[in-house]
Coordinates of C-alpha atoms and ligand atoms in Angstrom, one line a residue:
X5 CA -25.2 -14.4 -7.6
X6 CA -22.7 -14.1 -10.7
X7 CA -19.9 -15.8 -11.1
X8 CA -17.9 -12.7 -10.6
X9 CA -19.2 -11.7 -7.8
X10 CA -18.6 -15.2 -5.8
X11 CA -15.1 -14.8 -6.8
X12 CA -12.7 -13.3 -3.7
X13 CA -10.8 -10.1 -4.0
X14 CA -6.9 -11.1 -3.6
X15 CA -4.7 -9.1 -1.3
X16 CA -1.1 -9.4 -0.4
X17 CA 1.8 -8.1 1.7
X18 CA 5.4 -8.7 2.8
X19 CA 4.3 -9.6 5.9
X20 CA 1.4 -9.2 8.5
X21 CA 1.3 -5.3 7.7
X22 CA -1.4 -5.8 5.6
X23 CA -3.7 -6.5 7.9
X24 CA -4.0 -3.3 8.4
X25 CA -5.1 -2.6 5.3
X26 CA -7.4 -5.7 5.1
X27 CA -9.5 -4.8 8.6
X28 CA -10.4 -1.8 6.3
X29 CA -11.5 -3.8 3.0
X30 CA -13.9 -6.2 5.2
X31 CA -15.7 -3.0 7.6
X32 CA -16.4 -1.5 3.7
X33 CA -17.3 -4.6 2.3
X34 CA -18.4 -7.4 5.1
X35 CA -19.9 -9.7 2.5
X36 CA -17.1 -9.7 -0.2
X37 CA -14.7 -13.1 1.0
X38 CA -10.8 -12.3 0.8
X39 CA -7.6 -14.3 0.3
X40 CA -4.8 -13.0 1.9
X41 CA -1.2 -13.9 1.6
X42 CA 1.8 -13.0 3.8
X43 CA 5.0 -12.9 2.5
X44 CA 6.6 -13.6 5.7
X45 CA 9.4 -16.0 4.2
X46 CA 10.7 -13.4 2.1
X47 CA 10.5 -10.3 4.1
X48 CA 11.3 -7.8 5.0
X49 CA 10.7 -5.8 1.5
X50 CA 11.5 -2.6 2.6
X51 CA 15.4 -3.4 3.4
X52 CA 15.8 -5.2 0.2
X53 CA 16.4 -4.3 -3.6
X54 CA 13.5 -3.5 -6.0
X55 CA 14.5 -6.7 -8.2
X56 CA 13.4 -8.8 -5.0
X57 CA 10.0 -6.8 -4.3
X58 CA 9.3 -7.2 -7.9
X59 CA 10.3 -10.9 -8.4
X60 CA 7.7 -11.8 -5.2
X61 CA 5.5 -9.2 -6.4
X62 CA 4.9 -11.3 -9.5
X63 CA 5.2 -14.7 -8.3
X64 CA 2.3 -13.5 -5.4
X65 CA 0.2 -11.7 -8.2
X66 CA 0.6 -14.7 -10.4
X67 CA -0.9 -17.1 -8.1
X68 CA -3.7 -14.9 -6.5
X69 CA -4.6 -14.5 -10.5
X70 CA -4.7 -18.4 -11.0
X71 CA -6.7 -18.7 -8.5
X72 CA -9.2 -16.4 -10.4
X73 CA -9.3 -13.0 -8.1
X74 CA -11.6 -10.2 -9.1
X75 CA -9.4 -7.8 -7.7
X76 CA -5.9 -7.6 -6.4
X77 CA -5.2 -5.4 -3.4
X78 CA -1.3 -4.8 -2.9
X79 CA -1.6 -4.1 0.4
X80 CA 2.0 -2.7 0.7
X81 CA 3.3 0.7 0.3
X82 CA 6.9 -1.2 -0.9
X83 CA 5.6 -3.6 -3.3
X84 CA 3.3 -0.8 -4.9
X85 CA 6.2 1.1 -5.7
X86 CA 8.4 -1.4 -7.0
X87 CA 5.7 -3.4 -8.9
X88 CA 2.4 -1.8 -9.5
X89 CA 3.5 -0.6 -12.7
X90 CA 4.8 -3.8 -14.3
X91 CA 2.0 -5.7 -13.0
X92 CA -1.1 -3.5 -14.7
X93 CA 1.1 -4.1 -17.7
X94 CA 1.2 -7.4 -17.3
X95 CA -2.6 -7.7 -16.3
X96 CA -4.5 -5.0 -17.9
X97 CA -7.8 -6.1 -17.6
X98 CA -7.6 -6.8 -13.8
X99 CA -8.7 -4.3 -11.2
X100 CA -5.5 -3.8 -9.2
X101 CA -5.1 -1.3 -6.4
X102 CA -2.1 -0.2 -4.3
X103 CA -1.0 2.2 -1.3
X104 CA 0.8 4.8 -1.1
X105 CA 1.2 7.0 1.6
X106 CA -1.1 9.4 2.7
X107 CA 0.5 12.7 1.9
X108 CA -2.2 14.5 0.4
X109 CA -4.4 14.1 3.5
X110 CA -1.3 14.8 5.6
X111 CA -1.5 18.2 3.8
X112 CA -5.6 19.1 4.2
X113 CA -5.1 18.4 7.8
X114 CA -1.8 19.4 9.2
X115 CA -2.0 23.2 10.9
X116 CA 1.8 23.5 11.3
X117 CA 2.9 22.5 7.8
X118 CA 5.3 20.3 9.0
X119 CA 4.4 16.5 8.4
X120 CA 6.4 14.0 9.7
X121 CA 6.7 10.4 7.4
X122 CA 7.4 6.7 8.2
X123 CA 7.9 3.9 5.8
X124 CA 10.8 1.8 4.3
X125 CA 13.7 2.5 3.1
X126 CA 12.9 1.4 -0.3
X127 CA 9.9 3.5 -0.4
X128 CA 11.0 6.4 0.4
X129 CA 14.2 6.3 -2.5
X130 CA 11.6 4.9 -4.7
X131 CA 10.8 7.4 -8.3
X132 CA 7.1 6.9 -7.4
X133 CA 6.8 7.7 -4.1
X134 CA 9.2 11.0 -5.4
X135 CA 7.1 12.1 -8.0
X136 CA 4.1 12.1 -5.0
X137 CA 6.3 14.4 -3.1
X138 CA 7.1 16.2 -5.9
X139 CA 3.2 17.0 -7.0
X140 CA 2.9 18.3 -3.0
X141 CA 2.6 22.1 -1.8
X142 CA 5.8 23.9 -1.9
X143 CA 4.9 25.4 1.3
X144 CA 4.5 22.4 3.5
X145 CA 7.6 20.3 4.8
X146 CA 8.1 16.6 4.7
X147 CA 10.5 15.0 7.3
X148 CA 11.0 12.0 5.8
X149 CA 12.3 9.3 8.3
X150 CA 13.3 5.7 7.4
X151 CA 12.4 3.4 9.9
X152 CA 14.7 -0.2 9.5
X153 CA 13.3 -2.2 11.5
X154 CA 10.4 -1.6 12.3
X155 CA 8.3 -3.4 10.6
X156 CA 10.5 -6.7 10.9
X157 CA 9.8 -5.8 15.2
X158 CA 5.7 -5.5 14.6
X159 CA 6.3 -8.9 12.7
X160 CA 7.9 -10.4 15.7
X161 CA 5.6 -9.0 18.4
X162 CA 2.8 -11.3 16.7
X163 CA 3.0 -14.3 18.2
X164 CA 4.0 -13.2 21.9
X165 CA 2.3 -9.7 22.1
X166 CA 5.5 -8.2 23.7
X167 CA 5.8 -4.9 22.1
X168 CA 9.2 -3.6 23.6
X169 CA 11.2 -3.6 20.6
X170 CA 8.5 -1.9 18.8
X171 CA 8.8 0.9 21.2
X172 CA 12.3 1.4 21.4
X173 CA 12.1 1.3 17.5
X174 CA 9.4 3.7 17.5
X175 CA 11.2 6.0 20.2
X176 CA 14.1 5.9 18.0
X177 CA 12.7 6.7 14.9
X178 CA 10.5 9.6 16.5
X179 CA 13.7 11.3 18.0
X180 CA 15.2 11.1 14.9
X181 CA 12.2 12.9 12.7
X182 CA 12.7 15.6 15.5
X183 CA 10.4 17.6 17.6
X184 CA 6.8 16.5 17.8
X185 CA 3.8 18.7 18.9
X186 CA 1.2 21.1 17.5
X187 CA 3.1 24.2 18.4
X188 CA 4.9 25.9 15.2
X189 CA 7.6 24.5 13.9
X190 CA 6.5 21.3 15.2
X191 CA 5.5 17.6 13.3
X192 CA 1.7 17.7 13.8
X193 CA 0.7 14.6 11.2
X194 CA 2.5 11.5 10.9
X195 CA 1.7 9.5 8.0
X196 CA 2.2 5.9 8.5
X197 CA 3.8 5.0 4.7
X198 CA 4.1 1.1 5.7
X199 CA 1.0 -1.0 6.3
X200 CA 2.9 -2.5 9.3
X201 CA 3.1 0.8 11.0
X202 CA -0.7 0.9 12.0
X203 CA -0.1 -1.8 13.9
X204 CA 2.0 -0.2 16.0
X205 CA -0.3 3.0 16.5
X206 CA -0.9 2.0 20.2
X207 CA 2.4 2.9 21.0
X208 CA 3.2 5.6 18.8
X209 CA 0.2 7.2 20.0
X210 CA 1.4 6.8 23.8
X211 CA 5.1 8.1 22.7
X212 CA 3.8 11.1 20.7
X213 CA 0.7 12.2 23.0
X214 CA -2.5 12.8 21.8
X215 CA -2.1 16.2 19.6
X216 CA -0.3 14.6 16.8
X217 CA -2.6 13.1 14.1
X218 CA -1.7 9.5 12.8
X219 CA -2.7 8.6 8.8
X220 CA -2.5 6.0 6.9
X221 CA -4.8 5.0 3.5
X222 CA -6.6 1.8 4.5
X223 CA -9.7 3.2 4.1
X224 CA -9.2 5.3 1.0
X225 CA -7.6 1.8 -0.2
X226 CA -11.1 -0.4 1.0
X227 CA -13.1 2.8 -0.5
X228 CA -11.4 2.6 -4.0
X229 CA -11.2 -1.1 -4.2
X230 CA -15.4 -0.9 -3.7
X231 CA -15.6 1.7 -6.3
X232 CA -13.3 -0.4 -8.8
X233 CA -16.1 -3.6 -8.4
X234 CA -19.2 -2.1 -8.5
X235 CA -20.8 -4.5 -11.2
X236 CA -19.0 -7.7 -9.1
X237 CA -19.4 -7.4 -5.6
X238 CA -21.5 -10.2 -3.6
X239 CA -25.3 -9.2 -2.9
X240 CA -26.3 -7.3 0.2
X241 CA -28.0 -10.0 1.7
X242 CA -25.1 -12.7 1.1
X243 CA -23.4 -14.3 4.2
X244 CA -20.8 -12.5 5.7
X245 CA -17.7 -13.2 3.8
X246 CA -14.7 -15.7 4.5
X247 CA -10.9 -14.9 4.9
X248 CA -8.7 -17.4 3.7
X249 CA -4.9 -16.9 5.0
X250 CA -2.0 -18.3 3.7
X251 CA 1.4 -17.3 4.6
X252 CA 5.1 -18.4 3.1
X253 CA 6.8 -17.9 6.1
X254 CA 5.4 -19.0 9.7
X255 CA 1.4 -19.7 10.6
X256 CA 1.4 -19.6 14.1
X257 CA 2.4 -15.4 13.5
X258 CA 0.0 -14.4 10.8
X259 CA -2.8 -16.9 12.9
X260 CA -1.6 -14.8 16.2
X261 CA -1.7 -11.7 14.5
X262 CA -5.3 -12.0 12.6
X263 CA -6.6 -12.6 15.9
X264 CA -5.0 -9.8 17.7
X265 CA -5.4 -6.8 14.9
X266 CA -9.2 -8.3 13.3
X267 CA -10.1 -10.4 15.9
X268 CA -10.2 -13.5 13.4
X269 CA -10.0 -16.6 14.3
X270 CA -9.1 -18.5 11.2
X271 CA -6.9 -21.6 10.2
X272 CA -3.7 -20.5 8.2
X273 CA -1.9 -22.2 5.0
X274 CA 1.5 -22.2 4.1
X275 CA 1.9 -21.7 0.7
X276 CA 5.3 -22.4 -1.3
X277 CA 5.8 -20.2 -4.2
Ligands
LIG10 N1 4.3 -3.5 4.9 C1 5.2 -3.1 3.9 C2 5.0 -1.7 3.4 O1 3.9 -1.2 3.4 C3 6.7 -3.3 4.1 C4 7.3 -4.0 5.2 C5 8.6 -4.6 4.9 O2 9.7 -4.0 4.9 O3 8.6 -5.8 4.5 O4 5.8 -1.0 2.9

């Protein structure tokens, strides 16, 4: 094996969200081993100014690159916004993916042309995720719908597994895009523009019934992150791969919450930077 491809592919979030995002990167590529950090001590990101997303950004991107990551997977629709940018400036030759959310799918697959879309505050306001709604059909409409709190609520269902702010969050937030349904006029496609939101798709799905489609971009994420690597990824026949887990904030919820969302039992590291 070369050196490369023993190396693990880096992936971060505010928070547990991007677990959504890294159950996607390890069904594409089982035998490639990840790190994963959660930014739990200084989240949320998505209530919080740019010059905070991009400090941790760096200070996260920093590390992961110290520890000598072939790839870095921002595993945040938030953090991409604010910081994708500055850091393939400030790492050019590193393969660096982010998310963003899933509008152009939204708009192959929506019959009503009406797409409703979830994510943070910051997001949304950000120039980049503007200039994606810019570049989008004329004729579809976006009903774009901040949802504070939400992702701070998944956090905290982790370690208990009671999910009842979730849904009164998601209830809010649903009544507040407006009508859902496949009928016209109505929200048929709801992107999920936070990785935290997938987590929460069991009860969105029961609150919106079964006609409206969910999206998010984990697997377009796990999909390009394969095609960045091709030279360095860990042979077919290697072992499956490990997950290493470190978190700034609290273990015991990013432990609880690997095991619940990937069904991973692993040991979890709390990491001061
Ligand atoms: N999971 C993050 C995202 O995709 C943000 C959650 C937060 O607000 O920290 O935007």
């Amino acid at each position: 094996m070369s050196e490369r491809g023993g190396q693990s592919i880096g992936v971060f979030d505010s928070g547990i969200g991007g677990l959504s995002v890294l159950k996607a990167l390890r069904a594409d590529m089982p035998h490639e081993n990840f790190i994963y950090i959660a930014d739990s001590g200084h989240a949320p990101y998505g209530e919080r100014d740019t010059a905070h997303v991009l400090a941790r950004s760096r200070a996260i991107a920093q590390y992961l690159v110290s520890h000598n990551v072939k790839a870095l997977v921002i595993a945040c629709n938030t953090a991409t916004a604010a910081a994708i940018h500055l850091l393939r400036s400030e790492y050019p030759g590193l393969a660096l993916i982010g998310v963003e959310p899933a509008l152009k799918p939204a708009v192959a697959l929506s019959s009503t042309g009406r797409i409703g879309v979830f994510a943070t505050r910051s997001t949304l306001c950000s120039a980049k995720f503007q200039a994606l709604l810019a570049s989008q059909a004329a004729n579809m409409t976006f009903v774009l719908q901040p949802c504070d709190g939400l992702a701070h609520a998944i956090e905290r269902s982790a370690p208990t597994g009671d999910t009842s702010e979730t849904i009164a969050l998601c209830a809010r937030h649903i009544s507040a895009a407006g009508i859902f349904g496949t009928e016209n006029d109505q929200i048929d496609t709801l992107v999920l523009g936070c990785t935290h939101y997938p987590l929460a798709s069991e009860q969105l799905r029961a609150l919106l019934g079964p006609g409206v489609r969910l999206l998010d971009n984990g697997e377009a994420v796990a999909r390009q992150t394969r095609q960045r690597l091709p030279a360095c990824l860990r042979a077919a026949n290697a072992p499956p791969g490990r997950v290493s887990l470190f978190t700034t904030g609290d273990p015991q919820s990013l432990q609880s919450a690997a095991r619940r969302w990937l069904n991973l039992s692993a040991s979890v590291d709390l990491l001061s930077i």
